[in-house]
XYZ file of C-alpha atoms in Angstrom:
436
model
C -9.295 -4.614 -2.166
C -12.870 -5.720 -3.571
C -14.118 -7.158 -6.848
C -16.537 -4.031 -6.771
C -14.771 -0.456 -6.957
C -17.414 0.677 -4.575
C -16.601 -1.369 -1.829
C -13.271 -0.824 -2.501
C -13.456 3.282 -2.748
C -16.248 2.801 0.696
C -13.352 0.943 2.429
C -10.775 3.742 1.473
C -12.978 6.503 2.469
C -13.334 5.001 5.792
C -10.233 4.600 6.184
C -9.482 8.113 5.512
C -11.989 9.716 7.632
C -11.037 7.642 10.600
C -7.233 8.266 10.556
C -8.208 12.397 9.579
C -10.074 12.011 13.006
C -7.695 11.260 15.098
C -4.987 13.346 13.247
C -6.544 16.813 14.223
C -8.720 17.751 17.453
C -12.041 19.018 17.077
C -12.804 22.597 15.686
C -14.490 25.898 17.062
C -17.601 24.985 15.009
C -18.201 21.448 16.625
C -17.744 20.084 13.007
C -15.600 16.791 14.489
C -12.243 17.707 13.877
C -10.512 16.693 10.077
C -12.951 14.479 9.311
C -15.660 17.018 9.838
C -13.994 19.628 8.438
C -13.463 17.394 5.096
C -17.155 16.942 4.546
C -17.967 20.724 5.374
C -15.502 21.363 2.812
C -13.392 23.790 4.465
C -9.781 24.903 5.380
C -7.040 23.601 2.941
C -7.263 22.336 -0.361
C -4.945 18.747 -0.549
C -3.507 17.056 -3.025
C -4.457 12.814 -3.424
C -2.494 10.063 -4.935
C -4.434 7.863 -6.485
C -3.488 4.550 -7.655
C -5.532 1.645 -9.398
C -4.462 -2.308 -10.488
C -6.034 -2.875 -14.210
C -9.430 -4.435 -12.791
C -10.884 -1.030 -12.310
C -9.294 0.924 -15.671
C -12.579 0.561 -17.407
C -14.453 2.408 -14.246
C -11.004 5.150 -13.477
C -13.352 7.747 -14.291
C -16.187 6.628 -12.311
C -13.869 6.171 -9.636
C -12.235 9.811 -9.758
C -15.804 11.230 -9.873
C -16.929 9.295 -7.102
C -13.555 10.032 -5.011
C -14.314 14.153 -5.722
C -17.543 14.022 -4.645
C -17.026 12.426 -1.528
C -13.880 14.102 -0.477
C -14.750 18.021 -1.666
C -11.418 19.498 -0.073
C -9.333 17.049 -2.602
C -9.089 19.349 -6.081
C -6.250 17.718 -7.618
C -5.150 14.072 -8.447
C -2.398 12.333 -9.362
C -1.727 8.859 -10.060
C -1.978 5.763 -12.233
C -3.253 2.806 -13.680
C -1.054 -0.618 -13.026
C -0.787 -4.467 -13.199
C 0.307 -4.024 -9.413
C -0.357 -1.418 -6.481
C 1.033 -1.156 -2.824
C -0.205 0.585 -0.256
C 1.435 0.797 3.504
C 3.390 -3.136 3.567
C 1.078 -4.239 1.535
C 1.188 -5.474 -2.617
C -2.024 -5.931 -4.790
C -0.989 -7.158 -7.979
C -3.298 -9.104 -10.779
C -5.870 -8.558 -8.292
C -8.463 -5.635 -7.839
C -7.038 -2.739 -5.808
C -7.398 1.051 -4.873
C -5.307 3.245 -2.964
C -5.255 7.190 -1.955
C -2.925 9.176 0.005
C -3.597 12.387 0.926
C -0.959 15.162 0.936
C -1.383 18.190 3.182
C 0.263 20.556 1.460
C -0.991 24.216 0.045
C -1.645 24.596 -3.624
C 1.235 27.121 -3.745
C 3.704 24.606 -3.122
C 3.132 22.015 -5.971
C 1.739 21.965 -9.594
C -0.373 18.974 -11.132
C 1.009 18.412 -14.918
C -0.149 16.272 -18.111
C 1.012 16.026 -21.497
C -2.229 18.788 -22.551
C -1.218 20.977 -19.556
C 2.676 20.763 -19.384
C 5.143 21.833 -16.553
C 6.286 25.263 -17.112
C 10.491 25.702 -17.783
C 12.388 26.671 -13.762
C 9.174 29.219 -13.173
C 6.011 28.868 -13.741
C 2.664 30.885 -12.912
C 2.198 32.938 -9.952
C 6.286 32.244 -9.323
C 5.994 28.478 -8.831
C 9.294 27.264 -8.949
C 9.330 22.947 -9.369
C 12.546 21.779 -7.350
C 10.835 18.250 -8.252
C 8.294 15.980 -9.503
C 6.754 12.707 -9.411
C 5.811 11.303 -12.689
C 3.954 8.791 -14.417
C 4.577 7.715 -17.906
C 3.427 5.821 -20.969
C 6.165 2.803 -21.472
C 5.465 2.734 -25.527
C 6.619 6.017 -26.436
C 9.603 5.632 -28.921
C 11.080 8.587 -27.187
C 10.103 8.436 -23.547
C 14.287 8.375 -22.293
C 14.574 12.267 -24.007
C 11.190 13.172 -22.582
C 12.118 12.021 -18.890
C 15.695 13.658 -19.593
C 13.774 16.748 -20.465
C 11.417 17.024 -17.439
C 14.454 16.664 -15.399
C 15.523 19.854 -16.617
C 12.320 21.708 -16.193
C 13.461 21.219 -12.758
C 15.970 22.876 -10.278
C 16.741 20.073 -8.778
C 17.548 18.150 -11.802
C 15.444 15.178 -9.943
C 12.313 12.632 -10.727
C 10.443 9.751 -9.399
C 8.496 7.880 -10.429
C 8.056 5.113 -13.326
C 6.183 4.013 -16.580
C 2.626 3.458 -15.909
C 2.056 -0.446 -17.685
C -1.111 -2.492 -17.227
C -3.365 -4.988 -19.840
C -5.204 -1.651 -19.924
C -2.418 0.528 -21.877
C -1.010 3.416 -20.363
C -3.675 4.808 -18.053
C -2.571 8.586 -16.156
C -3.992 10.478 -13.769
C -3.859 13.939 -13.932
C -6.846 16.328 -12.563
C -6.002 20.045 -11.613
C -7.910 22.355 -9.540
C -6.785 25.070 -12.241
C -9.430 23.734 -14.389
C -10.644 20.801 -17.175
C -9.451 20.298 -20.576
C -12.727 20.435 -22.577
C -12.927 19.638 -26.130
C -10.194 16.793 -25.666
C -13.129 14.127 -24.596
C -14.650 12.736 -21.190
C -11.321 11.156 -19.889
C -9.112 13.800 -20.490
C -11.604 16.467 -19.349
C -12.066 14.011 -16.071
C -8.416 13.794 -15.479
C -7.427 10.531 -17.169
C -4.834 10.510 -20.198
C -3.443 7.795 -22.438
C 0.383 8.498 -23.504
C 2.786 10.506 -22.549
C 4.124 12.213 -19.330
C 1.723 13.508 -16.457
C 2.224 13.987 -12.645
C 3.153 16.500 -9.863
C 5.824 18.705 -9.173
C 6.758 20.232 -5.840
C 8.399 23.628 -5.029
C 11.743 24.032 -3.166
C 9.705 23.987 0.372
C 8.491 20.510 0.274
C 11.324 18.338 2.057
C 12.244 15.070 -0.069
C 14.627 12.360 0.649
C 14.636 10.057 -2.539
C 17.223 6.566 -3.162
C 17.288 4.156 -5.525
C 17.918 0.218 -5.591
C 18.801 -2.148 -7.757
C 18.884 -5.238 -6.306
C 21.241 -7.118 -8.579
C 24.662 -8.119 -7.707
C 27.874 -8.351 -9.828
C 29.396 -11.557 -11.257
C 31.301 -9.848 -12.952
C 34.539 -7.602 -13.007
C 33.515 -3.944 -14.652
C 35.104 -3.872 -17.894
C 35.775 -0.819 -20.063
C 34.025 -0.380 -23.467
C 36.527 -0.069 -26.247
C 34.751 -0.458 -29.540
C 30.713 -0.150 -29.757
C 28.313 0.437 -32.873
C 24.835 1.554 -30.806
C 23.128 -1.430 -28.845
C 26.037 -4.101 -29.867
C 28.834 -4.386 -28.151
C 32.250 -5.002 -29.754
C 35.108 -5.104 -27.697
C 35.504 -4.809 -23.793
C 39.175 -3.912 -22.511
C 40.578 -4.027 -26.404
C 38.970 -7.950 -26.434
C 36.560 -9.220 -28.649
C 33.172 -8.869 -26.045
C 31.750 -12.137 -26.884
C 35.040 -13.733 -25.420
C 34.796 -11.532 -22.358
C 31.263 -12.797 -21.672
C 32.022 -16.188 -22.234
C 34.781 -16.879 -20.478
C 33.518 -14.744 -17.594
C 30.501 -16.461 -17.255
C 32.583 -20.150 -18.228
C 30.218 -21.092 -20.947
C 30.808 -22.312 -24.127
C 29.186 -22.005 -27.375
C 29.351 -25.968 -28.380
C 26.730 -25.747 -25.455
C 24.166 -23.410 -27.068
C 21.498 -24.259 -25.100
C 23.116 -23.869 -21.850
C 24.270 -20.648 -23.316
C 20.796 -19.225 -24.076
C 19.148 -20.516 -20.728
C 22.129 -18.469 -19.183
C 22.759 -15.492 -20.829
C 18.698 -14.951 -20.344
C 19.532 -15.221 -16.312
C 22.482 -12.403 -16.642
C 21.790 -8.586 -17.272
C 24.642 -5.741 -17.938
C 25.085 -2.671 -15.555
C 26.208 0.256 -17.676
C 27.645 3.359 -16.412
C 28.767 6.439 -19.060
C 32.197 7.640 -19.180
C 31.718 10.749 -16.737
C 28.359 9.775 -15.293
C 26.986 13.013 -13.609
C 23.711 14.429 -12.378
C 23.158 17.601 -12.201
C 23.829 19.634 -8.582
C 21.074 20.635 -7.111
C 18.421 21.075 -3.825
C 15.184 18.975 -3.493
C 14.744 19.900 0.069
C 12.956 22.107 2.064
C 15.917 25.218 3.084
C 14.171 24.809 6.646
C 15.418 21.530 7.420
C 18.793 20.493 8.305
C 21.556 22.241 5.452
C 21.881 18.508 3.445
C 17.928 16.956 3.973
C 16.653 16.452 0.109
C 19.914 16.394 -1.244
C 20.447 12.801 -3.492
C 24.012 12.128 -4.228
C 24.740 10.128 -7.120
C 26.686 7.152 -5.619
C 27.783 3.849 -7.346
C 25.636 1.935 -8.692
C 22.807 4.413 -9.008
C 24.717 5.687 -11.835
C 24.613 1.791 -13.255
C 21.645 1.188 -15.995
C 20.694 -2.491 -15.802
C 19.740 -3.868 -19.069
C 18.767 -7.221 -20.688
C 21.272 -8.932 -23.158
C 19.438 -9.581 -26.073
C 21.307 -10.795 -28.708
C 24.578 -12.792 -29.796
C 26.570 -12.032 -33.265
C 28.979 -15.229 -33.398
C 30.126 -14.006 -36.766
C 31.693 -10.381 -35.079
C 32.229 -11.981 -31.537
C 30.275 -9.375 -30.328
C 26.707 -9.034 -28.154
C 23.688 -7.056 -27.763
C 22.255 -5.132 -25.166
C 18.908 -3.409 -24.751
C 20.042 0.025 -24.588
C 22.966 2.538 -26.520
C 26.279 1.128 -24.671
C 28.708 4.185 -24.640
C 32.275 3.883 -25.740
C 34.647 4.476 -23.086
C 32.131 3.594 -19.836
C 31.770 0.366 -18.005
C 30.083 -2.435 -18.922
C 29.460 -5.518 -15.730
C 27.892 -8.480 -15.985
C 24.802 -8.600 -13.404
C 22.690 -11.484 -11.934
C 19.662 -11.230 -10.324
C 19.564 -11.972 -6.777
C 17.083 -12.260 -3.746
C 19.439 -11.863 -1.283
C 21.243 -8.655 -2.892
C 17.599 -7.170 -3.325
C 16.789 -7.454 -0.111
C 19.896 -5.967 1.362
C 20.011 -3.167 -0.919
C 16.561 -2.644 -0.014
C 17.243 -2.376 3.853
C 20.864 -0.581 2.732
C 18.711 2.353 0.900
C 16.110 2.387 4.009
C 19.014 2.714 6.604
C 20.616 5.695 3.785
C 17.171 7.567 4.346
C 17.229 7.689 8.109
C 20.639 8.873 8.472
C 19.591 11.513 6.037
C 17.183 12.572 8.533
C 19.186 12.000 11.783
C 19.846 15.297 13.463
C 23.405 16.025 13.319
C 26.012 16.011 16.234
C 24.654 18.572 19.005
C 21.311 18.760 17.352
C 18.067 18.249 19.201
C 15.898 15.559 17.437
C 14.477 12.172 18.114
C 13.550 9.104 15.869
C 14.664 10.165 12.600
C 11.207 8.191 11.322
C 8.892 10.667 13.059
C 10.218 13.345 10.458
C 8.294 10.800 7.338
C 5.137 12.703 6.746
C 4.489 9.524 4.117
C 6.528 7.823 1.100
C 5.665 7.071 -2.315
C 7.253 3.982 -3.532
C 7.720 2.144 -7.127
C 9.195 -0.690 -8.109
C 9.885 -3.037 -10.836
C 6.542 -5.381 -11.928
C 9.191 -7.728 -12.157
C 9.986 -7.595 -8.735
C 7.220 -7.612 -5.482
C 6.554 -11.064 -3.686
C 7.381 -13.290 -6.497
C 11.351 -11.995 -6.396
C 11.683 -11.511 -2.761
C 9.913 -14.656 -1.258
C 6.480 -13.959 -0.747
C 3.291 -11.810 -0.858
C 4.030 -7.994 0.697
C 7.328 -9.159 1.431
C 9.168 -6.086 -0.309
C 7.077 -3.757 0.943
C 7.519 -5.069 4.670
C 11.125 -4.681 4.454
C 10.107 -1.188 4.151
C 7.806 -1.021 6.925
C 10.160 -2.437 8.883
C 13.414 -0.270 8.112
C 10.817 2.701 8.140
C 7.833 2.059 10.656
C 3.852 2.237 9.718
C 4.549 5.698 7.662
C 2.278 6.506 5.185
C 2.805 4.756 1.962
C 1.019 4.022 -1.660
C 2.763 3.319 -5.180
C 3.043 0.795 -7.915
C 4.766 -1.541 -9.597
C 5.975 -0.499 -12.751
C 7.541 -1.601 -16.336
C 10.811 1.022 -15.762
C 11.396 3.253 -13.053
C 12.436 6.710 -12.585
C 15.116 8.632 -10.671
C 17.034 11.211 -11.120
C 17.076 11.965 -15.153
C 17.086 8.405 -15.601
C 15.059 5.506 -16.579
C 15.614 2.263 -14.537
C 15.147 -1.098 -14.981
C 14.613 -4.145 -11.893
C 15.097 -1.176 -9.361
C 12.466 0.058 -6.742
C 12.440 3.868 -6.237
C 12.085 5.234 -2.688
C 10.763 8.408 -1.895
C 9.748 10.042 1.481
C 7.964 13.399 1.959
C 10.016 15.364 4.978
C 7.454 16.531 7.668
C 7.334 20.385 8.108
C 8.643 22.017 11.172
C 6.549 22.834 13.916
C 5.518 26.704 13.913
C 6.001 28.890 16.550
């Protein structure tokens, strides 16, 4: 972070070069290890993940050009501009911030895509098969939910992770590919910057990934069956007028309307479809333990947490900020810092368990298998919700160790084939097994 982006970029580049130099021995040509090879523009062509806060939005094209020139081997870039970003155990919200993570993946193992260069269905050029994808999307698109579902269907794992990139500069997404520019669409598109639509990077089946969702809300009512609803309007729960059920559960009366409104502003609903299912699919490396990368849908992950947005006293109904399926369930929820912290610890523990060797297998600390991580959290979470600056990221760091991590704070989080709210989506990359 720095008020002037060239200084922030210089700090990032210095850190990357130091880390690369420490990670690899000097090569036979005497270039001085990974950093030297990087300067010489030799060996592999890695992928770069780049996240900026909107303080740098107007300079995004210049930043991308500068990083590309300084890191000539990094020819593919993906990322977004947001109100807040995260790196390691720190968050940068409403202040200048720049985060870069380099992914040492051969180009055959991923594909960058955008609205102008969309991801092909199931199998693309040169036999590339998209198994899962990191996605950045425009929050103002009216059909964003349908587009997310459609994109998920283009992957074998039917699994996406990412979020809606929101900033005071509008949606700004980064998707620069070594497979060629987009001449004729303006400087930003030619440089790999986009407004609107979906963009990101798809990963092949041989890229090991483990991902979990944390909702961070606690139930304040039992689960009610939705017995009558019209689009977003809930008419009946368990065969009773929905508004009466709501008021009774929260011990409220319409005689004190200000108290009702104040309480309902703090109340959310968790919606579950009648038979919520995620298409089966594996998103891990087949060379890893059998279930690595499999993302089971647990109770909680299939709950869509949404706002209450209106009351209809005449019809004894209430309105939710999403379509409510008849036959599904509805649970009243509240955001709670203790529940959020405990649930974040839970998903980190599940990731560790997923990477632990099975009984009889050799293996050490499962954290050593994590090559890096991407964390997308709601812009209503972060330090203000967790009790202090960086508190949310520090929980992750305490649980998983000092793994490379970047991400951003979103206006809606993407996981599986769904759009969530008030969640965190933590995805880790599993290191390749040593060859030989």
